Amino acid sequence: MPNIHAPPPDLDRMFLALADPSRRAVLERLAEGPASVGELARPFSMALPSLMQHLRMLEGCGLIRTEKVGRVRTCRLEPHAMDAASEWIARQRAVWEARFDRLDAYLQILKNEEEQKP
Protein backbone atom coordinates (compact mmCIF):
# COMPACT_ATOMS: atom_id res chain seq x y z
CA MET A 1 0.00 0.00 0.00
CA PRO A 2 1.58 3.33 -1.01
CA ASN A 3 2.17 5.99 1.60
CA ILE A 4 -0.19 8.81 0.59
CA HIS A 5 1.56 11.18 2.98
CA ALA A 6 5.02 10.77 1.45
CA PRO A 7 6.86 13.93 0.44
CA PRO A 8 6.99 14.78 -3.26
CA PRO A 9 10.06 13.51 -5.19
CA ASP A 10 11.69 16.97 -5.15
CA LEU A 11 11.62 16.91 -1.36
CA ASP A 12 13.07 13.41 -1.40
CA ARG A 13 16.04 14.71 -3.38
CA MET A 14 16.40 17.70 -1.06
CA PHE A 15 16.33 15.56 2.09
CA LEU A 16 18.83 13.18 0.49
CA ALA A 17 21.11 16.14 -0.25
CA LEU A 18 20.73 17.43 3.32
CA ALA A 19 21.53 14.01 4.77
CA ASP A 20 25.23 14.36 3.95
CA PRO A 21 27.38 16.33 6.44
CA SER A 22 29.71 17.62 3.71
CA ARG A 23 26.79 19.05 1.75
CA ARG A 24 25.36 20.63 4.90
CA ALA A 25 28.77 22.19 5.59
CA VAL A 26 28.79 23.64 2.06
CA LEU A 27 25.33 25.13 2.66
CA GLU A 28 26.44 26.59 5.98
CA ARG A 29 29.43 28.21 4.28
CA LEU A 30 27.25 29.59 1.47
CA ALA A 31 24.89 31.08 4.05
CA GLU A 32 27.73 33.53 4.71
CA GLY A 33 27.83 34.55 1.04
CA PRO A 34 28.83 33.32 -2.42
CA ALA A 35 32.05 31.33 -2.75
CA SER A 36 34.14 29.83 -5.50
CA VAL A 37 34.49 26.07 -5.77
CA GLY A 38 38.10 26.43 -4.66
CA GLU A 39 37.05 28.29 -1.51
CA LEU A 40 34.43 25.65 -0.77
CA ALA A 41 36.97 22.86 -1.27
CA ARG A 42 39.56 24.19 1.20
CA PRO A 43 38.14 22.80 4.46
CA PHE A 44 37.51 19.33 3.02
CA SER A 45 39.95 16.48 2.63
CA MET A 46 38.39 15.22 -0.58
CA ALA A 47 39.33 15.38 -4.22
CA LEU A 48 37.83 18.21 -6.26
CA PRO A 49 35.77 15.80 -8.43
CA SER A 50 34.13 14.48 -5.24
CA LEU A 51 33.25 17.99 -4.12
CA MET A 52 31.88 18.72 -7.58
CA GLN A 53 29.54 15.72 -7.22
CA HIS A 54 28.24 17.19 -3.98
CA LEU A 55 27.77 20.57 -5.62
CA ARG A 56 25.91 19.01 -8.56
CA MET A 57 23.54 17.29 -6.15
CA LEU A 58 22.92 20.53 -4.25
CA GLU A 59 22.34 22.36 -7.51
CA GLY A 60 20.16 19.57 -8.88
CA CYS A 61 17.68 19.87 -6.03
CA GLY A 62 17.73 23.66 -6.19
CA LEU A 63 19.56 24.42 -2.94
CA ILE A 64 22.39 26.27 -4.68
CA ARG A 65 23.01 28.00 -7.97
CA THR A 66 26.37 28.06 -9.73
CA GLU A 67 27.73 30.42 -12.31
CA LYS A 68 30.96 30.18 -14.25
CA VAL A 69 32.76 33.38 -15.21
CA GLY A 70 36.03 32.69 -16.99
CA ARG A 71 37.73 29.90 -15.10
CA VAL A 72 35.99 30.56 -11.78
CA ARG A 73 32.77 28.78 -10.81
CA THR A 74 30.91 30.63 -8.06
CA CYS A 75 28.21 29.04 -5.92
CA ARG A 76 25.34 30.87 -4.26
CA LEU A 77 22.75 29.66 -1.80
CA GLU A 78 19.14 29.65 -2.99
CA PRO A 79 17.48 30.62 0.30
CA HIS A 80 13.88 29.99 -0.75
CA ALA A 81 14.67 26.49 -2.00
CA MET A 82 14.05 25.07 1.46
CA ASP A 83 10.58 26.62 1.72
CA ALA A 84 8.88 23.45 0.47
CA ALA A 85 10.79 21.34 3.01
CA SER A 86 9.97 23.78 5.81
CA GLU A 87 6.29 23.70 4.89
CA TRP A 88 6.27 19.89 4.78
CA ILE A 89 7.99 19.70 8.17
CA ALA A 90 5.52 22.22 9.64
CA ARG A 91 2.57 20.13 8.40
CA GLN A 92 4.08 16.98 9.90
CA ARG A 93 4.74 18.78 13.19
CA ALA A 94 1.11 19.94 13.32
CA VAL A 95 -0.13 16.38 12.72
CA TRP A 96 2.07 14.95 15.47
CA GLU A 97 1.27 17.73 17.93
CA ALA A 98 -2.46 17.08 17.38
CA ARG A 99 -1.89 13.36 17.99
CA PHE A 100 0.02 14.04 21.19
CA ASP A 101 -2.68 16.45 22.35
CA ARG A 102 -5.34 13.75 21.81
CA LEU A 103 -3.18 11.20 23.61
CA ASP A 104 -2.66 13.61 26.50
CA ALA A 105 -6.42 14.23 26.74
CA TYR A 106 -7.10 10.49 26.73
CA LEU A 107 -4.49 9.83 29.40
CA GLN A 108 -6.00 12.60 31.52
CA ILE A 109 -9.42 10.90 31.22
CA LEU A 110 -7.90 7.57 32.30
CA LYS A 111 -6.15 9.25 35.23
CA ASN A 112 -9.36 10.92 36.37
CA GLU A 113 -11.25 7.62 36.11
CA GLU A 114 -8.55 5.86 38.13
CA GLU A 115 -8.64 8.56 40.82
CA GLN A 116 -12.43 8.25 41.13
CA LYS A 117 -12.32 4.49 41.82
CA PRO A 118 -12.77 3.56 45.49
PDB file of C-alpha atoms in Angstrom:
ATOM      1  CA  MET A   1       0.000   0.000   0.000  1.00  0.00           C
ATOM      2  CA  PRO A   2       1.576   3.327  -1.009  1.00  0.00           C
ATOM      3  CA  ASN A   3       2.165   5.986   1.598  1.00  0.00           C
ATOM      4  CA  ILE A   4      -0.195   8.806   0.595  1.00  0.00           C
ATOM      5  CA  HIS A   5       1.564  11.183   2.976  1.00  0.00           C
ATOM      6  CA  ALA A   6       5.017  10.767   1.446  1.00  0.00           C
ATOM      7  CA  PRO A   7       6.855  13.930   0.439  1.00  0.00           C
ATOM      8  CA  PRO A   8       6.987  14.782  -3.261  1.00  0.00           C
ATOM      9  CA  PRO A   9      10.055  13.510  -5.191  1.00  0.00           C
ATOM     10  CA  ASP A  10      11.686  16.972  -5.149  1.00  0.00           C
ATOM     11  CA  LEU A  11      11.616  16.905  -1.359  1.00  0.00           C
ATOM     12  CA  ASP A  12      13.074  13.409  -1.400  1.00  0.00           C
ATOM     13  CA  ARG A  13      16.044  14.707  -3.384  1.00  0.00           C
ATOM     14  CA  MET A  14      16.396  17.698  -1.061  1.00  0.00           C
ATOM     15  CA  PHE A  15      16.326  15.557   2.088  1.00  0.00           C
ATOM     16  CA  LEU A  16      18.831  13.183   0.489  1.00  0.00           C
ATOM     17  CA  ALA A  17      21.110  16.136  -0.245  1.00  0.00           C
ATOM     18  CA  LEU A  18      20.731  17.433   3.320  1.00  0.00           C
ATOM     19  CA  ALA A  19      21.532  14.011   4.772  1.00  0.00           C
ATOM     20  CA  ASP A  20      25.228  14.355   3.955  1.00  0.00           C
ATOM     21  CA  PRO A  21      27.384  16.334   6.440  1.00  0.00           C
ATOM     22  CA  SER A  22      29.708  17.616   3.706  1.00  0.00           C
ATOM     23  CA  ARG A  23      26.789  19.055   1.746  1.00  0.00           C
ATOM     24  CA  ARG A  24      25.358  20.630   4.900  1.00  0.00           C
ATOM     25  CA  ALA A  25      28.774  22.192   5.587  1.00  0.00           C
ATOM     26  CA  VAL A  26      28.790  23.645   2.060  1.00  0.00           C
ATOM     27  CA  LEU A  27      25.332  25.128   2.657  1.00  0.00           C
ATOM     28  CA  GLU A  28      26.443  26.588   5.983  1.00  0.00           C
ATOM     29  CA  ARG A  29      29.429  28.212   4.276  1.00  0.00           C
ATOM     30  CA  LEU A  30      27.248  29.586   1.465  1.00  0.00           C
ATOM     31  CA  ALA A  31      24.893  31.079   4.055  1.00  0.00           C
ATOM     32  CA  GLU A  32      27.732  33.532   4.713  1.00  0.00           C
ATOM     33  CA  GLY A  33      27.829  34.548   1.042  1.00  0.00           C
ATOM     34  CA  PRO A  34      28.831  33.323  -2.424  1.00  0.00           C
ATOM     35  CA  ALA A  35      32.047  31.328  -2.749  1.00  0.00           C
ATOM     36  CA  SER A  36      34.141  29.831  -5.500  1.00  0.00           C
ATOM     37  CA  VAL A  37      34.488  26.068  -5.774  1.00  0.00           C
ATOM     38  CA  GLY A  38      38.099  26.431  -4.657  1.00  0.00           C
ATOM     39  CA  GLU A  39      37.046  28.291  -1.510  1.00  0.00           C
ATOM     40  CA  LEU A  40      34.430  25.654  -0.767  1.00  0.00           C
ATOM     41  CA  ALA A  41      36.967  22.856  -1.275  1.00  0.00           C
ATOM     42  CA  ARG A  42      39.564  24.187   1.199  1.00  0.00           C
ATOM     43  CA  PRO A  43      38.139  22.798   4.465  1.00  0.00           C
ATOM     44  CA  PHE A  44      37.506  19.332   3.022  1.00  0.00           C
ATOM     45  CA  SER A  45      39.952  16.478   2.631  1.00  0.00           C
ATOM     46  CA  MET A  46      38.388  15.220  -0.583  1.00  0.00           C
ATOM     47  CA  ALA A  47      39.331  15.377  -4.220  1.00  0.00           C
ATOM     48  CA  LEU A  48      37.835  18.206  -6.258  1.00  0.00           C
ATOM     49  CA  PRO A  49      35.774  15.804  -8.428  1.00  0.00           C
ATOM     50  CA  SER A  50      34.130  14.482  -5.243  1.00  0.00           C
ATOM     51  CA  LEU A  51      33.246  17.987  -4.116  1.00  0.00           C
ATOM     52  CA  MET A  52      31.879  18.718  -7.582  1.00  0.00           C
ATOM     53  CA  GLN A  53      29.537  15.721  -7.219  1.00  0.00           C
ATOM     54  CA  HIS A  54      28.245  17.188  -3.978  1.00  0.00           C
ATOM     55  CA  LEU A  55      27.765  20.573  -5.617  1.00  0.00           C
ATOM     56  CA  ARG A  56      25.908  19.010  -8.555  1.00  0.00           C
ATOM     57  CA  MET A  57      23.541  17.289  -6.150  1.00  0.00           C
ATOM     58  CA  LEU A  58      22.919  20.526  -4.250  1.00  0.00           C
ATOM     59  CA  GLU A  59      22.338  22.356  -7.510  1.00  0.00           C
ATOM     60  CA  GLY A  60      20.158  19.571  -8.883  1.00  0.00           C
ATOM     61  CA  CYS A  61      17.680  19.868  -6.031  1.00  0.00           C
ATOM     62  CA  GLY A  62      17.734  23.658  -6.186  1.00  0.00           C
ATOM     63  CA  LEU A  63      19.556  24.415  -2.939  1.00  0.00           C
ATOM     64  CA  ILE A  64      22.394  26.271  -4.676  1.00  0.00           C
ATOM     65  CA  ARG A  65      23.009  28.003  -7.972  1.00  0.00           C
ATOM     66  CA  THR A  66      26.371  28.056  -9.728  1.00  0.00           C
ATOM     67  CA  GLU A  67      27.730  30.420 -12.313  1.00  0.00           C
ATOM     68  CA  LYS A  68      30.956  30.178 -14.255  1.00  0.00           C
ATOM     69  CA  VAL A  69      32.763  33.384 -15.211  1.00  0.00           C
ATOM     70  CA  GLY A  70      36.028  32.692 -16.990  1.00  0.00           C
ATOM     71  CA  ARG A  71      37.731  29.904 -15.100  1.00  0.00           C
ATOM     72  CA  VAL A  72      35.986  30.556 -11.784  1.00  0.00           C
ATOM     73  CA  ARG A  73      32.765  28.781 -10.814  1.00  0.00           C
ATOM     74  CA  THR A  74      30.914  30.631  -8.059  1.00  0.00           C
ATOM     75  CA  CYS A  75      28.209  29.042  -5.916  1.00  0.00           C
ATOM     76  CA  ARG A  76      25.337  30.867  -4.262  1.00  0.00           C
ATOM     77  CA  LEU A  77      22.753  29.659  -1.795  1.00  0.00           C
ATOM     78  CA  GLU A  78      19.142  29.646  -2.993  1.00  0.00           C
ATOM     79  CA  PRO A  79      17.484  30.620   0.298  1.00  0.00           C
ATOM     80  CA  HIS A  80      13.884  29.990  -0.748  1.00  0.00           C
ATOM     81  CA  ALA A  81      14.672  26.494  -2.001  1.00  0.00           C
ATOM     82  CA  MET A  82      14.046  25.070   1.464  1.00  0.00           C
ATOM     83  CA  ASP A  83      10.576  26.621   1.724  1.00  0.00           C
ATOM     84  CA  ALA A  84       8.875  23.448   0.473  1.00  0.00           C
ATOM     85  CA  ALA A  85      10.793  21.336   3.007  1.00  0.00           C
ATOM     86  CA  SER A  86       9.974  23.783   5.807  1.00  0.00           C
ATOM     87  CA  GLU A  87       6.294  23.696   4.894  1.00  0.00           C
ATOM     88  CA  TRP A  88       6.270  19.889   4.782  1.00  0.00           C
ATOM     89  CA  ILE A  89       7.994  19.701   8.174  1.00  0.00           C
ATOM     90  CA  ALA A  90       5.523  22.225   9.639  1.00  0.00           C
ATOM     91  CA  ARG A  91       2.574  20.135   8.398  1.00  0.00           C
ATOM     92  CA  GLN A  92       4.083  16.977   9.899  1.00  0.00           C
ATOM     93  CA  ARG A  93       4.737  18.780  13.191  1.00  0.00           C
ATOM     94  CA  ALA A  94       1.108  19.935  13.321  1.00  0.00           C
ATOM     95  CA  VAL A  95      -0.129  16.379  12.720  1.00  0.00           C
ATOM     96  CA  TRP A  96       2.066  14.950  15.467  1.00  0.00           C
ATOM     97  CA  GLU A  97       1.265  17.730  17.934  1.00  0.00           C
ATOM     98  CA  ALA A  98      -2.465  17.085  17.382  1.00  0.00           C
ATOM     99  CA  ARG A  99      -1.893  13.361  17.990  1.00  0.00           C
ATOM    100  CA  PHE A 100       0.021  14.036  21.192  1.00  0.00           C
ATOM    101  CA  ASP A 101      -2.685  16.452  22.355  1.00  0.00           C
ATOM    102  CA  ARG A 102      -5.335  13.748  21.806  1.00  0.00           C
ATOM    103  CA  LEU A 103      -3.176  11.197  23.609  1.00  0.00           C
ATOM    104  CA  ASP A 104      -2.655  13.606  26.504  1.00  0.00           C
ATOM    105  CA  ALA A 105      -6.416  14.235  26.744  1.00  0.00           C
ATOM    106  CA  TYR A 106      -7.100  10.492  26.726  1.00  0.00           C
ATOM    107  CA  LEU A 107      -4.487   9.830  29.401  1.00  0.00           C
ATOM    108  CA  GLN A 108      -6.004  12.602  31.515  1.00  0.00           C
ATOM    109  CA  ILE A 109      -9.419  10.898  31.223  1.00  0.00           C
ATOM    110  CA  LEU A 110      -7.901   7.571  32.299  1.00  0.00           C
ATOM    111  CA  LYS A 111      -6.155   9.248  35.228  1.00  0.00           C
ATOM    112  CA  ASN A 112      -9.357  10.918  36.367  1.00  0.00           C
ATOM    113  CA  GLU A 113     -11.251   7.619  36.111  1.00  0.00           C
ATOM    114  CA  GLU A 114      -8.551   5.857  38.132  1.00  0.00           C
ATOM    115  CA  GLU A 115      -8.643   8.563  40.816  1.00  0.00           C
ATOM    116  CA  GLN A 116     -12.432   8.249  41.127  1.00  0.00           C
ATOM    117  CA  LYS A 117     -12.318   4.493  41.819  1.00  0.00           C
ATOM    118  CA  PRO A 118     -12.771   3.564  45.490  1.00  0.00           C
TER     119      PRO A 118
END
